[in-house]
Amino acid sequence: MATSTPAIGITGLRKAYGDHTVLDGIDLRVETGSVFALLGPNGAGKTTTVQILSTLLAPDGGEASVAGHDVVRDPDAVRHAIGVTGQFSAVDDLLTGEENLQLMADLRHLGRAEGRARVARLLEQFDLAEAARRLASTYSGGMRRRLDLAMSLVGVPDIIFLDEPTTGLDPRSRRTMWSIIRELVAGGVTVFLTTQYLEEADQLADRIAVLHDGKLVAEGTAEELKRLVPGGHVLLRFADQRTLDTGARLFDDVVRDEDALTLQVPSDGGVHSLRKLLDRLDSADVDVAELSVHLPDLDDVFLALTERSAR
């Protein structure tokens, strides 16, 4: 069990607007150097969580620390340690890409030489060097999001909040952003990501939490979450009808395909259940030509958890 100070720690966090409760006592822990994804439908409280953690909004109750600093008692230290890319671009269309970055360097009080060097590195890193002196208003959606993320990195933050960073991007631009995020994490940055793209969370996140109606309804790795809903199975393919028949007698509730010579055996995909299945086949001296594990994807998990929570 992790005992070191987390990059982000939340205990009993609450926020309401009048009679409408947005966050209803959530607890979270995000380890340093990881990607944490917060999933949830519109209105679930994802953006409110990011706004509280980035000191833009005060909580009504509970505690939250970022980079070891309390977001209420020490907001300046929190701001110094973080970068934020919100749902809506902070890019100034009247400035060039280079000028947008230089503005952030000035706001961070970087020296002239240090600021220019930092801007040049970010333009190169985010593949914006050729477009550096073009007005941001001429940038494509993908270029604007890359510039927006680069602007949040001018201060070399330890923790970055990305609030639905790839919304509206085409698949190629989205994958480019994924690659950039992986590079940041490889460099030691902690990423707190909110998204409605379940594939994005599956691709990037070390841990995922599902938020619905202000409550956390599940948390774990992508594989752990996929085991929470039914539908997982092991597909066994046999070489001939005889071994198919023998295999079918070993298990209950199987789905049998005579033409394909396969059996679908219900399973959560875990190592323990898979070992039991293989031991049973081995004890009966049944040879399997091919074996594959099939688990529900995050779409199935998301729908099942939010529907269950709503009920």
CSV table of C-alpha atoms in Angstrom, one decimal:
chain,number,residue,atom,x,y,z
A,1,MET,CA,0.0,0.0,0.0
A,2,ALA,CA,1.4,3.4,-1.0
A,3,THR,CA,2.4,5.6,2.0
A,4,SER,CA,4.3,8.4,0.3
A,5,THR,CA,2.6,11.8,-0.3
A,6,PRO,CA,0.4,11.5,-3.4
A,7,ALA,CA,0.6,14.0,-6.2
A,8,ILE,CA,-3.2,14.6,-5.5
A,9,GLY,CA,-5.1,13.6,-2.4
A,10,ILE,CA,-8.8,14.2,-1.9
A,11,THR,CA,-10.9,13.3,1.2
A,12,GLY,CA,-14.6,13.9,1.5
A,13,LEU,CA,-14.7,16.6,-1.1
A,14,ARG,CA,-18.1,18.4,-1.4
A,15,LYS,CA,-19.5,21.1,-3.6
A,16,ALA,CA,-23.1,22.3,-4.1
A,17,TYR,CA,-24.8,25.1,-5.9
A,18,GLY,CA,-28.0,25.8,-3.9
A,19,ASP,CA,-29.9,22.6,-3.6
A,20,HIS,CA,-27.9,20.9,-6.4
A,21,THR,CA,-25.0,18.8,-5.1
A,22,VAL,CA,-22.2,18.5,-7.6
A,23,LEU,CA,-19.7,16.6,-5.6
A,24,ASP,CA,-21.0,14.5,-2.7
A,25,GLY,CA,-18.0,13.5,-0.6
A,26,ILE,CA,-15.5,12.0,-3.0
A,27,ASP,CA,-12.1,10.4,-2.1
A,28,LEU,CA,-9.3,10.1,-4.5
A,29,ARG,CA,-5.5,9.5,-4.5
A,30,VAL,CA,-3.3,10.1,-7.5
A,31,GLU,CA,0.3,8.8,-7.4
A,32,THR,CA,3.2,10.9,-8.7
A,33,GLY,CA,4.2,10.2,-12.3
A,34,SER,CA,1.0,8.5,-13.3
A,35,VAL,CA,-2.0,9.3,-15.5
A,36,PHE,CA,-5.3,9.4,-13.6
A,37,ALA,CA,-8.5,9.6,-15.7
A,38,LEU,CA,-11.8,10.8,-14.3
A,39,LEU,CA,-14.7,9.6,-16.4
A,40,GLY,CA,-18.3,10.7,-16.2
A,41,PRO,CA,-21.3,11.9,-18.3
A,42,ASN,CA,-22.0,15.6,-18.7
A,43,GLY,CA,-22.8,17.2,-15.4
A,44,ALA,CA,-21.2,14.5,-13.4
A,45,GLY,CA,-18.8,16.9,-11.6
A,46,LYS,CA,-15.6,16.3,-13.6
A,47,THR,CA,-14.9,20.0,-14.4
A,48,THR,CA,-15.9,21.1,-10.9
A,49,THR,CA,-13.3,18.7,-9.5
A,50,VAL,CA,-10.6,20.1,-11.7
A,51,GLN,CA,-11.6,23.7,-10.8
A,52,ILE,CA,-11.3,22.9,-7.1
A,53,LEU,CA,-8.0,21.1,-7.5
A,54,SER,CA,-6.6,24.0,-9.6
A,55,THR,CA,-7.8,26.6,-7.0
A,56,LEU,CA,-10.3,28.2,-9.3
A,57,LEU,CA,-13.2,27.2,-7.1
A,58,ALA,CA,-13.5,26.7,-3.3
A,59,PRO,CA,-14.9,23.5,-2.0
A,60,ASP,CA,-17.8,23.5,0.5
A,61,GLY,CA,-16.3,20.6,2.5
A,62,GLY,CA,-13.6,18.0,2.7
A,63,GLU,CA,-9.9,18.4,2.0
A,64,ALA,CA,-7.8,18.4,-1.1
A,65,SER,CA,-4.0,18.6,-1.6
A,66,VAL,CA,-2.0,19.0,-4.8
A,67,ALA,CA,1.7,18.5,-4.8
A,68,GLY,CA,1.6,18.4,-1.0
A,69,HIS,CA,-0.2,21.8,-0.6
A,70,ASP,CA,-3.7,22.3,0.6
A,71,VAL,CA,-5.8,23.9,-2.1
A,72,VAL,CA,-7.6,26.2,0.4
A,73,ARG,CA,-4.8,27.1,2.8
A,74,ASP,CA,-1.9,27.4,0.3
A,75,PRO,CA,-3.4,28.1,-3.2
A,76,ASP,CA,-0.3,30.0,-4.4
A,77,ALA,CA,1.9,27.0,-3.9
A,78,VAL,CA,-0.6,24.8,-5.7
A,79,ARG,CA,-0.7,27.2,-8.7
A,80,HIS,CA,3.1,27.2,-8.9
A,81,ALA,CA,3.2,23.4,-9.2
A,82,ILE,CA,0.4,22.9,-11.8
A,83,GLY,CA,-0.5,23.6,-15.4
A,84,VAL,CA,-4.1,23.5,-16.6
A,85,THR,CA,-5.6,22.9,-20.0
A,86,GLY,CA,-9.4,23.5,-19.8
A,87,GLN,CA,-12.2,22.4,-22.1
A,88,PHE,CA,-12.1,25.7,-23.9
A,89,SER,CA,-8.9,26.9,-25.4
A,90,ALA,CA,-7.0,29.8,-23.7
A,91,VAL,CA,-5.2,30.7,-26.9
A,92,ASP,CA,-5.4,34.3,-28.0
A,93,ASP,CA,-6.3,34.4,-31.7
A,94,LEU,CA,-4.8,37.9,-32.1
A,95,LEU,CA,-1.4,36.7,-31.2
A,96,THR,CA,1.0,34.3,-33.0
A,97,GLY,CA,1.8,30.9,-31.5
A,98,GLU,CA,5.1,32.2,-30.4
A,99,GLU,CA,3.6,35.3,-28.8
A,100,ASN,CA,1.0,33.2,-26.9
A,101,LEU,CA,3.9,31.2,-25.4
A,102,GLN,CA,6.0,34.3,-24.7
A,103,LEU,CA,3.0,35.9,-22.9
A,104,MET,CA,2.8,32.9,-20.6
A,105,ALA,CA,6.6,33.1,-20.0
A,106,ASP,CA,6.2,36.7,-19.0
A,107,LEU,CA,3.3,35.9,-16.7
A,108,ARG,CA,5.6,33.3,-15.1
A,109,HIS,CA,8.2,36.0,-14.6
A,110,LEU,CA,10.8,34.0,-16.5
A,111,GLY,CA,13.9,36.0,-17.5
A,112,ARG,CA,14.2,37.1,-21.1
A,113,ALA,CA,16.8,34.5,-22.1
A,114,GLU,CA,15.1,31.7,-20.2
A,115,GLY,CA,11.7,32.6,-21.5
A,116,ARG,CA,12.9,32.7,-25.1
A,117,ALA,CA,14.7,29.3,-24.7
A,118,ARG,CA,11.6,27.8,-23.1
A,119,VAL,CA,9.3,29.0,-25.9
A,120,ALA,CA,11.6,27.7,-28.6
A,121,ARG,CA,11.8,24.3,-26.9
A,122,LEU,CA,8.0,24.0,-26.6
A,123,LEU,CA,7.4,25.1,-30.2
A,124,GLU,CA,9.8,22.3,-31.3
A,125,GLN,CA,8.4,19.7,-28.9
A,126,PHE,CA,4.8,20.4,-30.0
A,127,ASP,CA,5.6,20.5,-33.7
A,128,LEU,CA,4.7,24.2,-34.0
A,129,ALA,CA,8.0,25.7,-35.0
A,130,GLU,CA,7.0,26.3,-38.6
A,131,ALA,CA,3.8,27.9,-37.6
A,132,ALA,CA,5.3,29.9,-34.7
A,133,ARG,CA,4.8,33.3,-36.4
A,134,ARG,CA,1.4,32.7,-37.8
A,135,LEU,CA,-1.7,34.1,-36.0
A,136,ALA,CA,-3.3,31.4,-33.8
A,137,SER,CA,-6.6,32.2,-35.6
A,138,THR,CA,-5.2,30.4,-38.6
A,139,TYR,CA,-4.4,27.2,-36.7
A,140,SER,CA,-6.3,23.9,-37.1
A,141,GLY,CA,-8.1,22.4,-34.1
A,142,GLY,CA,-5.3,20.0,-33.4
A,143,MET,CA,-2.7,22.8,-33.6
A,144,ARG,CA,-4.7,25.0,-31.2
A,145,ARG,CA,-4.9,22.2,-28.6
A,146,ARG,CA,-1.2,21.5,-28.9
A,147,LEU,CA,-0.5,25.2,-28.4
A,148,ASP,CA,-2.9,25.3,-25.5
A,149,LEU,CA,-1.1,22.4,-23.8
A,150,ALA,CA,2.3,23.9,-24.6
A,151,MET,CA,1.2,27.1,-22.9
A,152,SER,CA,0.3,25.2,-19.7
A,153,LEU,CA,3.8,23.8,-19.7
A,154,VAL,CA,5.8,27.0,-19.8
A,155,GLY,CA,6.2,27.0,-16.0
A,156,VAL,CA,7.5,23.4,-16.0
A,157,PRO,CA,4.7,22.1,-13.8
A,158,ASP,CA,4.8,18.9,-11.8
A,159,ILE,CA,1.1,18.2,-12.3
A,160,ILE,CA,-1.1,18.9,-15.3
A,161,PHE,CA,-4.8,19.0,-15.4
A,162,LEU,CA,-6.3,18.2,-18.8
A,163,ASP,CA,-10.0,18.8,-18.9
A,164,GLU,CA,-11.4,16.9,-21.9
A,165,PRO,CA,-8.3,17.9,-23.9
A,166,THR,CA,-9.1,16.1,-27.2
A,167,THR,CA,-12.8,17.0,-27.5
A,168,GLY,CA,-13.6,17.9,-31.1
A,169,LEU,CA,-10.3,16.6,-32.5
A,170,ASP,CA,-10.1,14.2,-35.4
A,171,PRO,CA,-8.6,10.8,-34.7
A,172,ARG,CA,-5.1,11.7,-36.0
A,173,SER,CA,-4.9,14.8,-33.9
A,174,ARG,CA,-6.2,12.9,-30.9
A,175,ARG,CA,-3.5,10.3,-31.2
A,176,THR,CA,-0.9,13.0,-31.5
A,177,MET,CA,-2.1,14.4,-28.2
A,178,TRP,CA,-1.9,11.0,-26.7
A,179,SER,CA,1.7,10.7,-27.8
A,180,ILE,CA,2.5,14.0,-26.2
A,181,ILE,CA,0.8,13.1,-22.9
A,182,ARG,CA,2.8,9.8,-22.8
A,183,GLU,CA,6.0,11.8,-23.3
A,184,LEU,CA,5.2,14.1,-20.5
A,185,VAL,CA,4.5,11.2,-18.1
A,186,ALA,CA,7.7,9.5,-19.2
A,187,GLY,CA,9.4,12.8,-18.1
A,188,GLY,CA,7.9,12.5,-14.6
A,189,VAL,CA,4.9,14.7,-14.9
A,190,THR,CA,1.6,13.7,-13.2
A,191,VAL,CA,-1.5,14.0,-15.5
A,192,PHE,CA,-5.0,14.3,-14.2
A,193,LEU,CA,-7.3,13.8,-17.2
A,194,THR,CA,-11.0,14.1,-17.5
A,195,THR,CA,-12.6,12.7,-20.7
A,196,GLN,CA,-15.7,11.3,-22.2
A,197,TYR,CA,-13.7,9.2,-24.7
A,198,LEU,CA,-13.4,5.8,-23.0
A,199,GLU,CA,-10.8,4.7,-25.5
A,200,GLU,CA,-8.7,7.6,-24.3
A,201,ALA,CA,-8.8,6.5,-20.7
A,202,ASP,CA,-8.1,2.9,-21.8
A,203,GLN,CA,-5.1,4.0,-23.8
A,204,LEU,CA,-3.5,6.5,-21.3
A,205,ALA,CA,-4.6,6.0,-17.7
A,206,ASP,CA,-2.9,4.0,-15.0
A,207,ARG,CA,-6.0,4.3,-12.9
A,208,ILE,CA,-9.6,5.3,-13.8
A,209,ALA,CA,-12.4,6.6,-11.6
A,210,VAL,CA,-16.0,6.8,-12.7
A,211,LEU,CA,-18.0,9.8,-11.4
A,212,HIS,CA,-21.8,9.9,-11.6
A,213,ASP,CA,-24.2,12.4,-10.0
A,214,GLY,CA,-21.4,13.7,-7.8
A,215,LYS,CA,-20.3,10.2,-6.4
A,216,LEU,CA,-17.5,7.9,-7.3
A,217,VAL,CA,-19.2,4.7,-8.5
A,218,ALA,CA,-15.9,2.8,-9.3
A,219,GLU,CA,-12.2,3.1,-9.3
A,220,GLY,CA,-9.3,0.9,-10.5
A,221,THR,CA,-7.2,0.0,-13.5
A,222,ALA,CA,-8.9,-0.4,-16.9
A,223,GLU,CA,-8.7,-4.2,-16.5
A,224,GLU,CA,-10.1,-4.2,-13.0
A,225,LEU,CA,-13.0,-2.1,-14.1
A,226,LYS,CA,-13.7,-4.4,-17.0
A,227,ARG,CA,-14.1,-7.3,-14.6
A,228,LEU,CA,-16.9,-5.5,-12.7
A,229,VAL,CA,-19.5,-6.1,-15.4
A,230,PRO,CA,-20.8,-9.5,-16.8
A,231,GLY,CA,-20.0,-10.7,-20.3
A,232,GLY,CA,-16.4,-11.7,-19.9
A,233,HIS,CA,-15.5,-15.2,-21.3
A,234,VAL,CA,-12.7,-17.4,-22.4
A,235,LEU,CA,-13.0,-18.6,-26.0
A,236,LEU,CA,-11.7,-22.2,-26.5
A,237,ARG,CA,-11.1,-23.5,-30.0
A,238,PHE,CA,-10.7,-27.2,-30.5
A,239,ALA,CA,-9.1,-29.3,-33.3
A,240,ASP,CA,-12.1,-31.6,-33.8
A,241,GLN,CA,-15.6,-32.5,-32.8
A,242,ARG,CA,-14.5,-35.2,-30.2
A,243,THR,CA,-12.4,-32.8,-28.1
A,244,LEU,CA,-15.2,-30.1,-28.4
A,245,ASP,CA,-17.7,-32.6,-27.0
A,246,THR,CA,-15.3,-33.6,-24.2
A,247,GLY,CA,-14.6,-29.9,-23.3
A,248,ALA,CA,-18.2,-29.0,-23.3
A,249,ARG,CA,-19.0,-31.6,-20.6
A,250,LEU,CA,-16.4,-29.9,-18.3
A,251,PHE,CA,-18.2,-26.6,-17.9
A,252,ASP,CA,-21.6,-25.1,-17.2
A,253,ASP,CA,-23.3,-22.3,-19.1
A,254,VAL,CA,-21.1,-22.5,-22.1
A,255,VAL,CA,-21.9,-21.1,-25.5
A,256,ARG,CA,-21.1,-23.7,-28.2
A,257,ASP,CA,-20.4,-23.1,-31.8
A,258,GLU,CA,-20.4,-26.4,-33.8
A,259,ASP,CA,-19.1,-24.9,-37.0
A,260,ALA,CA,-16.2,-23.0,-35.5
A,261,LEU,CA,-15.5,-25.8,-33.0
A,262,THR,CA,-15.5,-23.3,-30.1
A,263,LEU,CA,-16.8,-22.9,-26.6
A,264,GLN,CA,-17.4,-19.7,-24.7
A,265,VAL,CA,-16.8,-20.3,-21.0
A,266,PRO,CA,-17.9,-17.5,-18.6
A,267,SER,CA,-14.9,-15.9,-16.9
A,268,ASP,CA,-13.8,-12.7,-15.2
A,269,GLY,CA,-10.5,-13.0,-17.1
A,270,GLY,CA,-8.5,-13.1,-13.8
A,271,VAL,CA,-5.4,-15.2,-13.4
A,272,HIS,CA,-7.0,-17.3,-10.7
A,273,SER,CA,-10.1,-18.2,-12.7
A,274,LEU,CA,-8.0,-18.8,-15.8
A,275,ARG,CA,-5.7,-21.2,-13.9
A,276,LYS,CA,-8.7,-23.2,-12.7
A,277,LEU,CA,-10.0,-23.5,-16.2
A,278,LEU,CA,-6.7,-24.7,-17.5
A,279,ASP,CA,-6.3,-27.2,-14.6
A,280,ARG,CA,-9.7,-28.6,-15.4
A,281,LEU,CA,-8.8,-29.1,-19.1
A,282,ASP,CA,-5.5,-30.6,-18.2
A,283,SER,CA,-7.0,-33.0,-15.6
A,284,ALA,CA,-9.4,-34.3,-18.3
A,285,ASP,CA,-6.5,-34.5,-20.8
A,286,VAL,CA,-8.3,-32.2,-23.2
A,287,ASP,CA,-6.1,-30.4,-25.8
A,288,VAL,CA,-7.1,-26.9,-26.8
A,289,ALA,CA,-6.0,-25.6,-30.2
A,290,GLU,CA,-6.5,-22.0,-29.3
A,291,LEU,CA,-7.4,-19.9,-26.2
A,292,SER,CA,-8.3,-16.2,-25.9
A,293,VAL,CA,-9.7,-14.0,-23.1
A,294,HIS,CA,-12.5,-11.6,-24.0
A,295,LEU,CA,-13.5,-8.9,-21.5
A,296,PRO,CA,-16.1,-6.1,-21.7
A,297,ASP,CA,-14.7,-2.8,-22.9
A,298,LEU,CA,-14.9,0.5,-21.0
A,299,ASP,CA,-18.0,1.4,-22.9
A,300,ASP,CA,-19.8,-1.6,-21.3
A,301,VAL,CA,-18.3,-0.7,-17.9
A,302,PHE,CA,-19.3,3.0,-18.1
A,303,LEU,CA,-22.9,2.2,-19.2
A,304,ALA,CA,-23.4,-0.5,-16.6
A,305,LEU,CA,-22.0,1.6,-13.7
A,306,THR,CA,-23.9,4.8,-14.5
A,307,GLU,CA,-27.1,2.9,-15.1
A,308,ARG,CA,-26.7,1.0,-11.9
A,309,SER,CA,-26.0,4.3,-10.0
A,310,ALA,CA,-29.0,6.0,-11.6
A,311,ARG,CA,-31.3,3.1,-10.4
